[in-house]
PDB file of C-alpha atoms and ligand atoms in Angstrom:
ATOM      1  CA  MET C 129       6.491  15.941   3.768  1.00 79.00           C
ATOM      2  CA  ASN C 130       3.015  16.144   2.310  1.00 88.00           C
ATOM      3  CA  LYS C 131       1.253  17.299  -0.852  1.00 89.00           C
ATOM      4  CA  SER C 132       2.533  20.852  -0.353  1.00 90.00           C
ATOM      5  CA  ARG C 133       6.060  19.833   0.508  1.00 87.00           C
ATOM      6  CA  ALA C 134       8.057  17.411  -1.647  1.00 90.00           C
ATOM      7  CA  LEU C 135      11.237  15.639  -0.689  1.00 93.00           C
ATOM      8  CA  LYS C 136      14.394  17.475  -1.693  1.00 91.00           C
ATOM      9  CA  PRO C 137      15.715  16.055  -3.873  1.00 92.00           C
ATOM     10  CA  PRO C 138      12.613  14.157  -5.057  1.00 90.00           C
ATOM     11  CA  ALA C 139      14.643  10.965  -5.499  1.00 92.00           C
ATOM     12  CA  PHE C 140      16.089  11.198  -1.956  1.00 94.00           C
ATOM     13  CA  VAL C 141      17.463   7.924  -0.543  1.00 95.00           C
ATOM     14  CA  PRO C 142      18.076   7.543   3.226  1.00 96.00           C
ATOM     15  CA  PRO C 143      21.800   7.237   4.034  1.00 94.00           C
ATOM     16  CA  SER C 144      21.272   4.032   6.010  1.00 97.00           C
ATOM     17  CA  LEU C 145      18.572   1.375   6.125  1.00 98.00           C
ATOM     18  CA  ARG C 146      18.201  -1.934   7.911  1.00 98.00           C
ATOM     19  CA  PHE C 147      15.649  -4.695   8.288  1.00 98.00           C
ATOM     20  CA  ALA C 148      13.970  -4.986  11.655  1.00 98.00           C
ATOM     21  CA  ASN C 149      13.923  -8.382  13.316  1.00 98.00           C
ATOM     22  CA  VAL C 150      10.138  -8.657  12.922  1.00 98.00           C
ATOM     23  CA  THR C 151       7.584 -10.339  10.677  1.00 98.00           C
ATOM     24  CA  TYR C 152       7.178  -8.779   7.250  1.00 98.00           C
ATOM     25  CA  VAL C 153       4.480  -8.964   4.593  1.00 98.00           C
ATOM     26  CA  ASN C 154       6.655  -7.019   2.169  1.00 96.00           C
ATOM     27  CA  ARG C 155      10.254  -7.162   3.293  1.00 97.00           C
ATOM     28  CA  GLN C 156      11.300  -3.506   3.166  1.00 97.00           C
ATOM     29  CA  PRO C 157      13.906  -1.883   5.421  1.00 98.00           C
ATOM     30  CA  SER C 158      13.718   1.239   7.561  1.00 98.00           C
ATOM     31  CA  VAL C 159      16.093   3.848   8.912  1.00 98.00           C
ATOM     32  CA  PRO C 160      17.999   2.013  11.714  1.00 98.00           C
ATOM     33  CA  ALA C 161      16.390   3.944  14.593  1.00 98.00           C
ATOM     34  CA  VAL C 162      12.968   3.087  13.180  1.00 98.00           C
ATOM     35  CA  ALA C 163      13.833  -0.594  12.846  1.00 98.00           C
ATOM     36  CA  THR C 164      14.877  -0.646  16.513  1.00 98.00           C
ATOM     37  CA  ALA C 165      11.692   1.156  17.578  1.00 98.00           C
ATOM     38  CA  LEU C 166       9.603  -1.339  15.606  1.00 98.00           C
ATOM     39  CA  GLU C 167      11.290  -4.261  17.358  1.00 98.00           C
ATOM     40  CA  GLN C 168      10.615  -2.687  20.745  1.00 98.00           C
ATOM     41  CA  MET C 169       7.004  -1.803  19.904  1.00 98.00           C
ATOM     42  CA  PHE C 170       6.095  -5.224  18.536  1.00 98.00           C
ATOM     43  CA  ALA C 171       7.739  -6.900  21.547  1.00 98.00           C
ATOM     44  CA  ALA C 172       5.748  -4.671  23.907  1.00 98.00           C
ATOM     45  CA  GLY C 173       2.490  -5.383  22.089  1.00 98.00           C
ATOM     46  CA  LYS C 174       3.165  -9.084  22.494  1.00 98.00           C
ATOM     47  CA  ALA C 175       4.232  -8.847  26.138  1.00 98.00           C
ATOM     48  CA  GLU C 176       1.528  -6.416  27.268  1.00 98.00           C
ATOM     49  CA  ALA C 177      -1.439  -7.495  25.152  1.00 98.00           C
ATOM     50  CA  GLY C 178      -0.528 -10.827  23.539  1.00 98.00           C
ATOM     51  CA  LEU C 179      -0.765  -9.278  20.078  1.00 98.00           C
ATOM     52  CA  ASP C 180       1.223 -10.094  16.952  1.00 98.00           C
ATOM     53  CA  PHE C 181       2.062  -7.582  14.251  1.00 98.00           C
ATOM     54  CA  SER C 182       3.746  -7.466  10.876  1.00 98.00           C
ATOM     55  CA  VAL C 183       5.290  -4.734   8.779  1.00 98.00           C
ATOM     56  CA  GLN C 184       3.122  -4.461   5.680  1.00 98.00           C
ATOM     57  CA  SER C 185       5.495  -2.018   4.019  1.00 96.00           C
ATOM     58  CA  ALA C 186       8.261   0.342   5.033  1.00 97.00           C
ATOM     59  CA  TYR C 187      10.903   2.010   2.845  1.00 97.00           C
ATOM     60  CA  ARG C 188       9.839   2.485  -0.740  1.00 95.00           C
ATOM     61  CA  SER C 189      12.210   4.024  -3.282  1.00 96.00           C
ATOM     62  CA  TYR C 190      11.184   6.797  -5.647  1.00 96.00           C
ATOM     63  CA  ASP C 191      10.957   4.247  -8.464  1.00 96.00           C
ATOM     64  CA  SER C 192       8.780   1.842  -6.481  1.00 94.00           C
ATOM     65  CA  GLN C 193       6.522   4.745  -5.488  1.00 94.00           C
ATOM     66  CA  VAL C 194       6.152   5.518  -9.212  1.00 96.00           C
ATOM     67  CA  ARG C 195       4.837   1.976  -9.689  1.00 95.00           C
ATOM     68  CA  VAL C 196       2.515   2.085  -6.647  1.00 93.00           C
ATOM     69  CA  TYR C 197       1.068   5.433  -7.677  1.00 96.00           C
ATOM     70  CA  ASN C 198       0.672   4.518 -11.346  1.00 96.00           C
ATOM     71  CA  ASP C 199      -1.057   1.244 -10.427  1.00 96.00           C
ATOM     72  CA  ASP C 200      -3.484   3.150  -8.205  1.00 95.00           C
ATOM     73  CA  VAL C 201      -4.193   5.664 -10.980  1.00 97.00           C
ATOM     74  CA  ALA C 202      -4.729   2.858 -13.498  1.00 97.00           C
ATOM     75  CA  GLN C 203      -7.174   1.080 -11.186  1.00 96.00           C
ATOM     76  CA  ASN C 204      -8.997   3.995  -9.583  1.00 95.00           C
ATOM     77  CA  GLY C 205      -8.273   7.159 -11.521  1.00 96.00           C
ATOM     78  CA  VAL C 206      -6.067  10.055 -10.552  1.00 95.00           C
ATOM     79  CA  ALA C 207      -8.602  11.828  -8.322  1.00 93.00           C
ATOM     80  CA  TYR C 208      -9.043   8.778  -6.119  1.00 93.00           C
ATOM     81  CA  ALA C 209      -5.372   7.786  -6.217  1.00 93.00           C
ATOM     82  CA  ASP C 210      -4.406  11.199  -4.882  1.00 91.00           C
ATOM     83  CA  THR C 211      -6.469  10.593  -1.748  1.00 87.00           C
ATOM     84  CA  ASP C 212      -4.675   7.410  -0.697  1.00 84.00           C
ATOM     85  CA  THR C 213      -1.324   7.119  -2.488  1.00 90.00           C
ATOM     86  CA  ALA C 214       1.301   9.822  -2.448  1.00 92.00           C
ATOM     87  CA  ARG C 215       2.844  10.940  -5.695  1.00 94.00           C
ATOM     88  CA  PRO C 216       6.525  10.021  -6.072  1.00 93.00           C
ATOM     89  CA  GLY C 217       8.706  12.420  -4.089  1.00 93.00           C
ATOM     90  CA  HIS C 218       5.823  13.087  -1.676  1.00 93.00           C
ATOM     91  CA  SER C 219       5.649   9.734   0.123  1.00 94.00           C
ATOM     92  CA  GLU C 220       6.759   9.378   3.721  1.00 94.00           C
ATOM     93  CA  HIS C 221       7.688   5.805   2.853  1.00 96.00           C
ATOM     94  CA  GLN C 222      10.548   7.177   0.744  1.00 96.00           C
ATOM     95  CA  THR C 223      12.137   8.634   3.906  1.00 96.00           C
ATOM     96  CA  GLY C 224      12.474   5.240   5.613  1.00 97.00           C
ATOM     97  CA  LEU C 225      10.626   6.756   8.585  1.00 98.00           C
ATOM     98  CA  ALA C 226       7.113   5.480   7.776  1.00 98.00           C
ATOM     99  CA  VAL C 227       5.699   2.013   8.255  1.00 98.00           C
ATOM    100  CA  ASP C 228       2.396   0.370   7.453  1.00 98.00           C
ATOM    101  CA  ILE C 229       1.560  -2.135  10.164  1.00 98.00           C
ATOM    102  CA  SER C 230      -0.786  -5.111   9.908  1.00 98.00           C
ATOM    103  CA  ALA C 231      -2.239  -7.622  12.326  1.00 98.00           C
ATOM    104  CA  VAL C 232      -1.056 -11.232  12.538  1.00 98.00           C
ATOM    105  CA  PRO C 233      -3.088 -13.166  11.565  1.00 98.00           C
ATOM    106  CA  ALA C 234      -3.940 -10.596   8.889  1.00 98.00           C
ATOM    107  CA  ARG C 235      -7.206  -8.767   9.404  1.00 97.00           C
ATOM    108  CA  CYS C 236      -8.296  -5.478   7.795  1.00 98.00           C
ATOM    109  CA  SER C 237      -4.823  -4.894   6.355  1.00 98.00           C
ATOM    110  CA  LEU C 238      -4.568  -1.405   4.788  1.00 96.00           C
ATOM    111  CA  ASP C 239      -8.275  -0.919   5.508  1.00 97.00           C
ATOM    112  CA  ALA C 240     -10.041   1.587   7.745  1.00 97.00           C
ATOM    113  CA  CYS C 241     -11.429  -1.319   9.800  1.00 98.00           C
ATOM    114  CA  PHE C 242      -7.871  -1.946  11.034  1.00 98.00           C
ATOM    115  CA  ALA C 243      -8.688   0.760  13.590  1.00 98.00           C
ATOM    116  CA  GLN C 244     -11.135  -1.641  15.256  1.00 98.00           C
ATOM    117  CA  THR C 245      -8.806  -4.628  15.404  1.00 98.00           C
ATOM    118  CA  PRO C 246      -7.053  -5.288  18.739  1.00 98.00           C
ATOM    119  CA  GLN C 247      -3.761  -4.422  17.033  1.00 98.00           C
ATOM    120  CA  GLY C 248      -5.150  -1.172  15.630  1.00 98.00           C
ATOM    121  CA  VAL C 249      -6.566  -0.169  19.006  1.00 98.00           C
ATOM    122  CA  TRP C 250      -3.310  -1.002  20.791  1.00 98.00           C
ATOM    123  CA  LEU C 251      -1.180   0.913  18.289  1.00 98.00           C
ATOM    124  CA  ALA C 252      -3.404   3.999  18.435  1.00 98.00           C
ATOM    125  CA  ALA C 253      -2.976   4.071  22.221  1.00 98.00           C
ATOM    126  CA  ASN C 254       0.679   3.042  22.525  1.00 98.00           C
ATOM    127  CA  ALA C 255       2.654   3.875  19.373  1.00 98.00           C
ATOM    128  CA  TYR C 256       3.726   7.249  20.791  1.00 98.00           C
ATOM    129  CA  ARG C 257       5.686   5.457  23.543  1.00 98.00           C
ATOM    130  CA  PHE C 258       8.011   4.146  20.841  1.00 98.00           C
ATOM    131  CA  GLY C 259       8.208   7.401  18.881  1.00 98.00           C
ATOM    132  CA  PHE C 260       5.527   6.696  16.291  1.00 98.00           C
ATOM    133  CA  LEU C 261       2.710   9.005  15.213  1.00 98.00           C
ATOM    134  CA  LEU C 262      -0.553   7.849  13.629  1.00 98.00           C
ATOM    135  CA  ARG C 263       0.086  10.168  10.719  1.00 97.00           C
ATOM    136  CA  TYR C 264      -3.306  10.379   8.984  1.00 96.00           C
ATOM    137  CA  PRO C 265      -6.057  10.684  11.619  1.00 97.00           C
ATOM    138  CA  ALA C 266      -9.712  10.384  10.658  1.00 97.00           C
ATOM    139  CA  ASP C 267     -10.561  13.966  11.642  1.00 97.00           C
ATOM    140  CA  LYS C 268      -7.587  15.637   9.935  1.00 96.00           C
ATOM    141  CA  VAL C 269      -8.001  14.717   6.270  1.00 94.00           C
ATOM    142  CA  ALA C 270      -8.156  18.392   5.244  1.00 94.00           C
ATOM    143  CA  VAL C 271      -4.912  19.055   7.133  1.00 95.00           C
ATOM    144  CA  THR C 272      -2.806  16.056   6.065  1.00 95.00           C
ATOM    145  CA  GLY C 273      -4.372  15.613   2.625  1.00 92.00           C
ATOM    146  CA  PHE C 274      -4.782  11.872   3.143  1.00 92.00           C
ATOM    147  CA  THR C 275      -7.722   9.715   4.102  1.00 93.00           C
ATOM    148  CA  PHE C 276      -7.746   7.956   7.486  1.00 96.00           C
ATOM    149  CA  GLU C 277      -4.926   5.393   7.573  1.00 97.00           C
ATOM    150  CA  PRO C 278      -4.957   3.692  10.981  1.00 98.00           C
ATOM    151  CA  TRP C 279      -2.118   1.425   9.783  1.00 98.00           C
ATOM    152  CA  HIS C 280       0.346   4.155   8.724  1.00 98.00           C
ATOM    153  CA  PHE C 281       2.797   5.329  11.383  1.00 98.00           C
ATOM    154  CA  ARG C 282       5.538   7.898  11.014  1.00 98.00           C
ATOM    155  CA  TYR C 283       8.546   7.747  13.312  1.00 98.00           C
ATOM    156  CA  VAL C 284       9.128  11.147  14.917  1.00 98.00           C
ATOM    157  CA  GLY C 285      11.187  10.032  17.948  1.00 98.00           C
ATOM    158  CA  THR C 286       9.970   9.570  21.485  1.00 98.00           C
ATOM    159  CA  ALA C 287      10.486  13.211  22.550  1.00 98.00           C
ATOM    160  CA  LEU C 288       8.318  14.721  19.840  1.00 98.00           C
ATOM    161  CA  ALA C 289       5.768  11.920  20.059  1.00 98.00           C
ATOM    162  CA  ALA C 290       5.392  12.586  23.794  1.00 97.00           C
ATOM    163  CA  GLU C 291       5.113  16.342  23.267  1.00 98.00           C
ATOM    164  CA  LEU C 292       2.444  15.910  20.595  1.00 98.00           C
ATOM    165  CA  ARG C 293       0.539  13.615  22.928  1.00 97.00           C
ATOM    166  CA  ALA C 294       0.803  16.015  25.856  1.00 97.00           C
ATOM    167  CA  LYS C 295      -0.334  18.975  23.768  1.00 97.00           C
ATOM    168  CA  ARG C 296      -3.065  16.931  22.078  1.00 97.00           C
ATOM    169  CA  ILE C 297      -1.767  17.897  18.645  1.00 97.00           C
ATOM    170  CA  THR C 298      -2.314  15.072  16.175  1.00 97.00           C
ATOM    171  CA  THR C 299      -0.639  16.272  12.976  1.00 97.00           C
ATOM    172  CA  LEU C 300       2.853  17.468  12.102  1.00 96.00           C
ATOM    173  CA  GLU C 301       1.327  20.206   9.940  1.00 95.00           C
ATOM    174  CA  GLU C 302      -0.382  21.739  12.972  1.00 96.00           C
ATOM    175  CA  PHE C 303       2.616  21.285  15.275  1.00 96.00           C
ATOM    176  CA  PHE C 304       5.157  22.855  12.925  1.00 95.00           C
ATOM    177  CA  GLY C 305       2.749  25.305  11.313  1.00 94.00           C
ATOM    178  CA  VAL C 306       3.597  24.101   7.813  1.00 93.00           C
ATOM    179  CA  PRO C 307       1.249  23.903   4.841  1.00 91.00           C
ATOM    180  CA  GLY C 308      -0.639  20.712   4.109  1.00 92.00           C
ATOM    181  CA  GLY C 309      -3.951  20.094   2.453  1.00 92.00           C
ATOM    182  CA  THR C 310      -5.329  17.921  -0.275  1.00 87.00           C
ATOM    183  CA  GLN C 311      -3.927  19.707  -3.339  1.00 88.00           C
ATOM    184  CA  TYR C 312      -0.487  19.182  -4.853  1.00 88.00           C
ATOM    185  CA  ARG C 313       1.462  22.397  -5.307  1.00 75.00           C
TER     186      ARG C 313
HETATM  187 ZN1   ZN O 282       1.824   4.069   4.577  1.00 74.02          ZN
END
């Protein structure tokens, strides 16, 4: 979903969640297929490039998204908060399909400079192999409604991830022809 499309119902909870056997900053589970893909991706990053990763955050409930969003509004104001934190019912984290990934040792966590870390570079090039999409690219802010988040990956499955890659389509809004944009509706 995005700012034009809320979860239905807004307080949706995934039917099944599990913890991946990986390093966590905030221990939050994922949909089982996503947890398995994370284990495979982190193992490949280690084996192929000697890199270590952690899950910064994964599933967040509606109620925890209320807290995250309200904290952002309190610190930065609503206009800024709406550029980098989804309103409750609009967060991909609530689906259990989205993960924020950090480097180990931590460097540029949840920061645009993560894109220049070895982990950020490796993920941008390889995440699709494991079914993950870099969901908020730098050049598609007007489409997704979110600022560049090189740490935020959305699991879409390996078939769709490969098709997106082959067609050079970088957002789900463009692939499915659904509304996006920066305004809540
Ligand atoms: Zn995220």
